């Protein structure tokens, strides 16, 4: 079944994961990346930015509801 037919939001949820991955990569390629090398959890600011991007794309600002047009 497609996401539209079953009402699943798995696709949009994956996009928040992709956003955090992209933001993580950007931290690794910064000029002082050697201090970021290793396995670690992203800072709260990175997670917050990914969440803000996701909310602005997939949630109607007025109603607070998930929207499928994204």
PDB file of N, CA and C in Angstrom:
ATOM      1  N   UNK A   1       0.832  -1.191   0.000  1.00  0.00           N
ATOM      2  CA  UNK A   1       0.000   0.000   0.000  1.00  0.00           C
ATOM      3  C   UNK A   1       0.871   1.246   0.000  1.00  0.00           C
ATOM      4  N   UNK A   2       0.394   2.278  -0.616  1.00  0.00           N
ATOM      5  CA  UNK A   2       1.133   3.535  -0.605  1.00  0.00           C
ATOM      6  C   UNK A   2       0.817   4.301   0.673  1.00  0.00           C
ATOM      7  N   UNK A   3       1.654   5.252   0.978  1.00  0.00           N
ATOM      8  CA  UNK A   3       1.465   6.041   2.192  1.00  0.00           C
ATOM      9  C   UNK A   3       0.142   6.785   2.170  1.00  0.00           C
ATOM     10  N   UNK A   4      -0.278   7.281   0.998  1.00  0.00           N
ATOM     11  CA  UNK A   4      -1.535   8.024   0.917  1.00  0.00           C
ATOM     12  C   UNK A   4      -2.730   7.130   1.189  1.00  0.00           C
ATOM     13  N   UNK A   5      -2.694   5.888   0.705  1.00  0.00           N
ATOM     14  CA  UNK A   5      -3.831   4.986   0.854  1.00  0.00           C
ATOM     15  C   UNK A   5      -4.000   4.553   2.303  1.00  0.00           C
ATOM     16  N   UNK A   6      -2.920   4.213   2.970  1.00  0.00           N
ATOM     17  CA  UNK A   6      -3.034   3.695   4.328  1.00  0.00           C
ATOM     18  C   UNK A   6      -2.944   4.794   5.392  1.00  0.00           C
ATOM     19  N   UNK A   7      -2.645   6.018   5.003  1.00  0.00           N
ATOM     20  CA  UNK A   7      -2.560   7.111   5.950  1.00  0.00           C
ATOM     21  C   UNK A   7      -1.253   7.156   6.728  1.00  0.00           C
ATOM     22  N   UNK A   8      -0.280   6.384   6.318  1.00  0.00           N
ATOM     23  CA  UNK A   8       1.010   6.330   7.006  1.00  0.00           C
ATOM     24  C   UNK A   8       1.793   7.622   6.784  1.00  0.00           C
ATOM     25  N   UNK A   9       2.560   7.999   7.793  1.00  0.00           N
ATOM     26  CA  UNK A   9       3.431   9.161   7.634  1.00  0.00           C
ATOM     27  C   UNK A   9       4.895   8.736   7.712  1.00  0.00           C
ATOM     28  N   UNK A  10       5.167   7.470   7.400  1.00  0.00           N
ATOM     29  CA  UNK A  10       6.542   6.966   7.467  1.00  0.00           C
ATOM     30  C   UNK A  10       7.465   7.783   6.567  1.00  0.00           C
ATOM     31  N   UNK A  11       7.060   8.087   5.339  1.00  0.00           N
ATOM     32  CA  UNK A  11       7.888   8.873   4.426  1.00  0.00           C
ATOM     33  C   UNK A  11       8.311  10.201   5.029  1.00  0.00           C
ATOM     34  N   UNK A  12       7.372  10.994   5.515  1.00  0.00           N
ATOM     35  CA  UNK A  12       7.742  12.259   6.139  1.00  0.00           C
ATOM     36  C   UNK A  12       8.604  12.086   7.394  1.00  0.00           C
ATOM     37  N   UNK A  13       8.391  11.025   8.152  1.00  0.00           N
ATOM     38  CA  UNK A  13       9.210  10.786   9.339  1.00  0.00           C
ATOM     39  C   UNK A  13      10.657  10.523   8.932  1.00  0.00           C
ATOM     40  N   UNK A  14      10.842   9.784   7.842  1.00  0.00           N
ATOM     41  CA  UNK A  14      12.193   9.510   7.356  1.00  0.00           C
ATOM     42  C   UNK A  14      12.890  10.816   6.989  1.00  0.00           C
ATOM     43  N   UNK A  15      12.148  11.796   6.504  1.00  0.00           N
ATOM     44  CA  UNK A  15      12.786  13.048   6.097  1.00  0.00           C
ATOM     45  C   UNK A  15      13.391  13.800   7.280  1.00  0.00           C
ATOM     46  N   UNK A  16      12.850  13.648   8.490  1.00  0.00           N
ATOM     47  CA  UNK A  16      13.476  14.299   9.642  1.00  0.00           C
ATOM     48  C   UNK A  16      14.792  13.604   9.979  1.00  0.00           C
ATOM     49  N   UNK A  17      14.835  12.287   9.775  1.00  0.00           N
ATOM     50  CA  UNK A  17      16.077  11.542   9.983  1.00  0.00           C
ATOM     51  C   UNK A  17      17.116  11.976   8.950  1.00  0.00           C
ATOM     52  N   UNK A  18      16.679  12.119   7.695  1.00  0.00           N
ATOM     53  CA  UNK A  18      17.588  12.579   6.646  1.00  0.00           C
ATOM     54  C   UNK A  18      18.108  13.986   6.948  1.00  0.00           C
ATOM     55  N   UNK A  19      17.248  14.853   7.448  1.00  0.00           N
ATOM     56  CA  UNK A  19      17.678  16.216   7.786  1.00  0.00           C
ATOM     57  C   UNK A  19      18.762  16.185   8.856  1.00  0.00           C
ATOM     58  N   UNK A  20      18.578  15.345   9.863  1.00  0.00           N
ATOM     59  CA  UNK A  20      19.589  15.272  10.923  1.00  0.00           C
ATOM     60  C   UNK A  20      20.897  14.694  10.389  1.00  0.00           C
ATOM     61  N   UNK A  21      20.808  13.729   9.484  1.00  0.00           N
ATOM     62  CA  UNK A  21      22.022  13.167   8.866  1.00  0.00           C
ATOM     63  C   UNK A  21      22.764  14.257   8.092  1.00  0.00           C
ATOM     64  N   UNK A  22      22.048  15.026   7.289  1.00  0.00           N
ATOM     65  CA  UNK A  22      22.673  16.094   6.497  1.00  0.00           C
ATOM     66  C   UNK A  22      23.306  17.142   7.412  1.00  0.00           C
ATOM     67  N   UNK A  23      22.606  17.523   8.472  1.00  0.00           N
ATOM     68  CA  UNK A  23      23.169  18.492   9.414  1.00  0.00           C
ATOM     69  C   UNK A  23      24.409  17.923  10.103  1.00  0.00           C
ATOM     70  N   UNK A  24      24.409  16.620  10.385  1.00  0.00           N
ATOM     71  CA  UNK A  24      25.571  15.967  10.997  1.00  0.00           C
ATOM     72  C   UNK A  24      26.763  16.001  10.052  1.00  0.00           C
ATOM     73  N   UNK A  25      26.512  15.710   8.781  1.00  0.00           N
ATOM     74  CA  UNK A  25      27.586  15.731   7.783  1.00  0.00           C
ATOM     75  C   UNK A  25      28.174  17.135   7.678  1.00  0.00           C
ATOM     76  N   UNK A  26      27.319  18.138   7.724  1.00  0.00           N
ATOM     77  CA  UNK A  26      27.822  19.512   7.633  1.00  0.00           C
ATOM     78  C   UNK A  26      28.763  19.828   8.793  1.00  0.00           C
ATOM     79  N   UNK A  27      28.500  19.246   9.962  1.00  0.00           N
ATOM     80  CA  UNK A  27      29.395  19.449  11.107  1.00  0.00           C
ATOM     81  C   UNK A  27      30.741  18.774  10.868  1.00  0.00           C
ATOM     82  N   UNK A  28      30.738  17.629  10.190  1.00  0.00           N
ATOM     83  CA  UNK A  28      31.979  16.895   9.933  1.00  0.00           C
ATOM     84  C   UNK A  28      32.893  17.587   8.932  1.00  0.00           C
ATOM     85  N   UNK A  29      32.301  18.385   8.036  1.00  0.00           N
ATOM     86  CA  UNK A  29      33.126  19.028   7.010  1.00  0.00           C
ATOM     87  C   UNK A  29      33.495  20.465   7.362  1.00  0.00           C
ATOM     88  N   UNK A  30      33.187  20.885   8.570  1.00  0.00           N
ATOM     89  CA  UNK A  30      33.604  22.212   9.026  1.00  0.00           C
ATOM     90  C   UNK A  30      35.127  22.258   9.132  1.00  0.00           C
ATOM     91  N   UNK A  31      35.715  23.442   9.066  1.00  0.00           N
ATOM     92  CA  UNK A  31      37.173  23.571   9.127  1.00  0.00           C
ATOM     93  C   UNK A  31      37.829  22.879  10.334  1.00  0.00           C
ATOM     94  N   UNK A  32      37.168  22.875  11.471  1.00  0.00           N
ATOM     95  CA  UNK A  32      37.735  22.260  12.677  1.00  0.00           C
ATOM     96  C   UNK A  32      37.043  20.933  12.967  1.00  0.00           C
ATOM     97  N   UNK A  33      36.825  20.139  11.924  1.00  0.00           N
ATOM     98  CA  UNK A  33      36.079  18.898  12.050  1.00  0.00           C
ATOM     99  C   UNK A  33      36.785  17.860  12.911  1.00  0.00           C
ATOM    100  N   UNK A  34      38.100  17.952  13.058  1.00  0.00           N
ATOM    101  CA  UNK A  34      38.823  16.941  13.828  1.00  0.00           C
ATOM    102  C   UNK A  34      38.307  16.826  15.268  1.00  0.00           C
ATOM    103  N   UNK A  35      37.728  17.880  15.806  1.00  0.00           N
ATOM    104  CA  UNK A  35      37.181  17.793  17.158  1.00  0.00           C
ATOM    105  C   UNK A  35      35.794  17.146  17.171  1.00  0.00           C
ATOM    106  N   UNK A  36      35.199  16.960  15.980  1.00  0.00           N
ATOM    107  CA  UNK A  36      33.877  16.336  15.884  1.00  0.00           C
ATOM    108  C   UNK A  36      33.941  14.867  15.481  1.00  0.00           C
ATOM    109  N   UNK A  37      35.113  14.356  15.171  1.00  0.00           N
ATOM    110  CA  UNK A  37      35.233  12.993  14.684  1.00  0.00           C
ATOM    111  C   UNK A  37      34.958  12.003  15.807  1.00  0.00           C
ATOM    112  N   UNK A  38      34.249  10.956  15.470  1.00  0.00           N
ATOM    113  CA  UNK A  38      33.928   9.918  16.438  1.00  0.00           C
ATOM    114  C   UNK A  38      32.434   9.658  16.458  1.00  0.00           C
ATOM    115  N   UNK A  39      32.052   8.736  17.267  1.00  0.00           N
ATOM    116  CA  UNK A  39      30.632   8.410  17.410  1.00  0.00           C
ATOM    117  C   UNK A  39      30.098   9.211  18.588  1.00  0.00           C
ATOM    118  N   UNK A  40      29.091   9.999  18.331  1.00  0.00           N
ATOM    119  CA  UNK A  40      28.497  10.804  19.384  1.00  0.00           C
ATOM    120  C   UNK A  40      27.078  11.170  18.994  1.00  0.00           C
ATOM    121  N   UNK A  41      26.356  11.645  19.948  1.00  0.00           N
ATOM    122  CA  UNK A  41      24.987  12.092  19.702  1.00  0.00           C
ATOM    123  C   UNK A  41      25.036  13.552  19.261  1.00  0.00           C
ATOM    124  N   UNK A  42      24.151  13.913  18.349  1.00  0.00           N
ATOM    125  CA  UNK A  42      24.100  15.310  17.925  1.00  0.00           C
ATOM    126  C   UNK A  42      23.714  16.212  19.091  1.00  0.00           C
ATOM    127  N   UNK A  43      24.212  17.420  19.023  1.00  0.00           N
ATOM    128  CA  UNK A  43      23.850  18.415  20.033  1.00  0.00           C
ATOM    129  C   UNK A  43      22.361  18.711  19.912  1.00  0.00           C
ATOM    130  N   UNK A  44      21.792  19.183  20.986  1.00  0.00           N
ATOM    131  CA  UNK A  44      20.367  19.532  21.001  1.00  0.00           C
ATOM    132  C   UNK A  44      20.044  20.580  19.932  1.00  0.00           C
ATOM    133  N   UNK A  45      20.989  21.480  19.665  1.00  0.00           N
ATOM    134  CA  UNK A  45      20.735  22.531  18.672  1.00  0.00           C
ATOM    135  C   UNK A  45      20.559  21.940  17.266  1.00  0.00           C
ATOM    136  N   UNK A  46      21.299  20.890  16.953  1.00  0.00           N
ATOM    137  CA  UNK A  46      21.167  20.237  15.643  1.00  0.00           C
ATOM    138  C   UNK A  46      19.819  19.529  15.555  1.00  0.00           C
ATOM    139  N   UNK A  47      19.453  18.825  16.607  1.00  0.00           N
ATOM    140  CA  UNK A  47      18.149  18.139  16.636  1.00  0.00           C
ATOM    141  C   UNK A  47      17.003  19.149  16.548  1.00  0.00           C
ATOM    142  N   UNK A  48      17.170  20.253  17.239  1.00  0.00           N
ATOM    143  CA  UNK A  48      16.140  21.300  17.236  1.00  0.00           C
ATOM    144  C   UNK A  48      15.971  21.886  15.830  1.00  0.00           C
ATOM    145  N   UNK A  49      17.077  22.130  15.141  1.00  0.00           N
ATOM    146  CA  UNK A  49      17.009  22.665  13.782  1.00  0.00           C
ATOM    147  C   UNK A  49      16.323  21.671  12.839  1.00  0.00           C
ATOM    148  N   UNK A  50      16.668  20.384  12.939  1.00  0.00           N
ATOM    149  CA  UNK A  50      16.022  19.361  12.109  1.00  0.00           C
ATOM    150  C   UNK A  50      14.523  19.314  12.390  1.00  0.00           C
ATOM    151  N   UNK A  51      14.148  19.393  13.654  1.00  0.00           N
ATOM    152  CA  UNK A  51      12.734  19.375  14.027  1.00  0.00           C
ATOM    153  C   UNK A  51      12.001  20.604  13.502  1.00  0.00           C
ATOM    154  N   UNK A  52      12.619  21.773  13.609  1.00  0.00           N
ATOM    155  CA  UNK A  52      12.003  23.003  13.089  1.00  0.00           C
ATOM    156  C   UNK A  52      11.781  22.916  11.586  1.00  0.00           C
ATOM    157  N   UNK A  53      12.770  22.369  10.871  1.00  0.00           N
ATOM    158  CA  UNK A  53      12.641  22.221   9.422  1.00  0.00           C
ATOM    159  C   UNK A  53      11.496  21.270   9.092  1.00  0.00           C
ATOM    160  N   UNK A  54      11.401  20.163   9.826  1.00  0.00           N
ATOM    161  CA  UNK A  54      10.356  19.174   9.578  1.00  0.00           C
ATOM    162  C   UNK A  54       8.978  19.778   9.866  1.00  0.00           C
ATOM    163  N   UNK A  55       8.855  20.429  11.000  1.00  0.00           N
ATOM    164  CA  UNK A  55       7.570  21.032  11.363  1.00  0.00           C
ATOM    165  C   UNK A  55       7.118  22.065  10.340  1.00  0.00           C
ATOM    166  N   UNK A  56       8.053  22.876   9.846  1.00  0.00           N
ATOM    167  CA  UNK A  56       7.677  23.907   8.878  1.00  0.00           C
ATOM    168  C   UNK A  56       7.222  23.299   7.554  1.00  0.00           C
ATOM    169  N   UNK A  57       7.668  22.094   7.264  1.00  0.00           N
ATOM    170  CA  UNK A  57       7.321  21.447   5.990  1.00  0.00           C
ATOM    171  C   UNK A  57       6.063  20.579   6.096  1.00  0.00           C
ATOM    172  N   UNK A  58       5.878  19.894   7.213  1.00  0.00           N
ATOM    173  CA  UNK A  58       4.825  18.881   7.301  1.00  0.00           C
ATOM    174  C   UNK A  58       3.694  19.180   8.280  1.00  0.00           C
ATOM    175  N   UNK A  59       3.718  20.319   8.956  1.00  0.00           N
ATOM    176  CA  UNK A  59       2.664  20.642   9.916  1.00  0.00           C
ATOM    177  C   UNK A  59       2.084  22.012   9.588  1.00  0.00           C
ATOM    178  N   UNK A  60       0.746  22.057   9.519  1.00  0.00           N
ATOM    179  CA  UNK A  60       0.058  23.323   9.269  1.00  0.00           C
ATOM    180  C   UNK A  60       0.226  24.219  10.483  1.00  0.00           C
ATOM    181  N   UNK A  61       0.753  25.397  10.256  1.00  0.00           N
ATOM    182  CA  UNK A  61       1.068  26.328  11.348  1.00  0.00           C
ATOM    183  C   UNK A  61      -0.166  26.743  12.141  1.00  0.00           C
ATOM    184  N   UNK A  62      -1.275  26.915  11.456  1.00  0.00           N
ATOM    185  CA  UNK A  62      -2.483  27.391  12.127  1.00  0.00           C
ATOM    186  C   UNK A  62      -3.171  26.310  12.947  1.00  0.00           C
ATOM    187  N   UNK A  63      -3.317  25.111  12.372  1.00  0.00           N
ATOM    188  CA  UNK A  63      -4.061  24.065  13.071  1.00  0.00           C
ATOM    189  C   UNK A  63      -3.171  23.130  13.884  1.00  0.00           C
ATOM    190  N   UNK A  64      -1.882  23.061  13.539  1.00  0.00           N
ATOM    191  CA  UNK A  64      -0.990  22.131  14.225  1.00  0.00           C
ATOM    192  C   UNK A  64      -1.146  20.701  13.743  1.00  0.00           C
ATOM    193  N   UNK A  65      -1.831  20.528  12.620  1.00  0.00           N
ATOM    194  CA  UNK A  65      -2.061  19.177  12.087  1.00  0.00           C
ATOM    195  C   UNK A  65      -1.087  18.838  10.986  1.00  0.00           C
ATOM    196  N   UNK A  66      -0.829  17.538  10.863  1.00  0.00           N
ATOM    197  CA  UNK A  66       0.015  17.019   9.789  1.00  0.00           C
ATOM    198  C   UNK A  66      -0.657  17.300   8.439  1.00  0.00           C
ATOM    199  N   UNK A  67       0.124  17.707   7.463  1.00  0.00           N
ATOM    200  CA  UNK A  67      -0.407  17.956   6.123  1.00  0.00           C
ATOM    201  C   UNK A  67       0.269  17.023   5.130  1.00  0.00           C
ATOM    202  N   UNK A  68      -0.480  16.572   4.126  1.00  0.00           N
ATOM    203  CA  UNK A  68       0.043  15.599   3.183  1.00  0.00           C
ATOM    204  C   UNK A  68       0.577  16.204   1.903  1.00  0.00           C
ATOM    205  N   UNK A  69       0.504  17.525   1.744  1.00  0.00           N
ATOM    206  CA  UNK A  69       0.946  18.127   0.483  1.00  0.00           C
ATOM    207  C   UNK A  69       2.454  18.157   0.331  1.00  0.00           C
ATOM    208  N   UNK A  70       3.186  17.953   1.401  1.00  0.00           N
ATOM    209  CA  UNK A  70       4.638  18.066   1.365  1.00  0.00           C
ATOM    210  C   UNK A  70       5.314  16.965   0.601  1.00  0.00           C
TER     211      UNK A  70
END
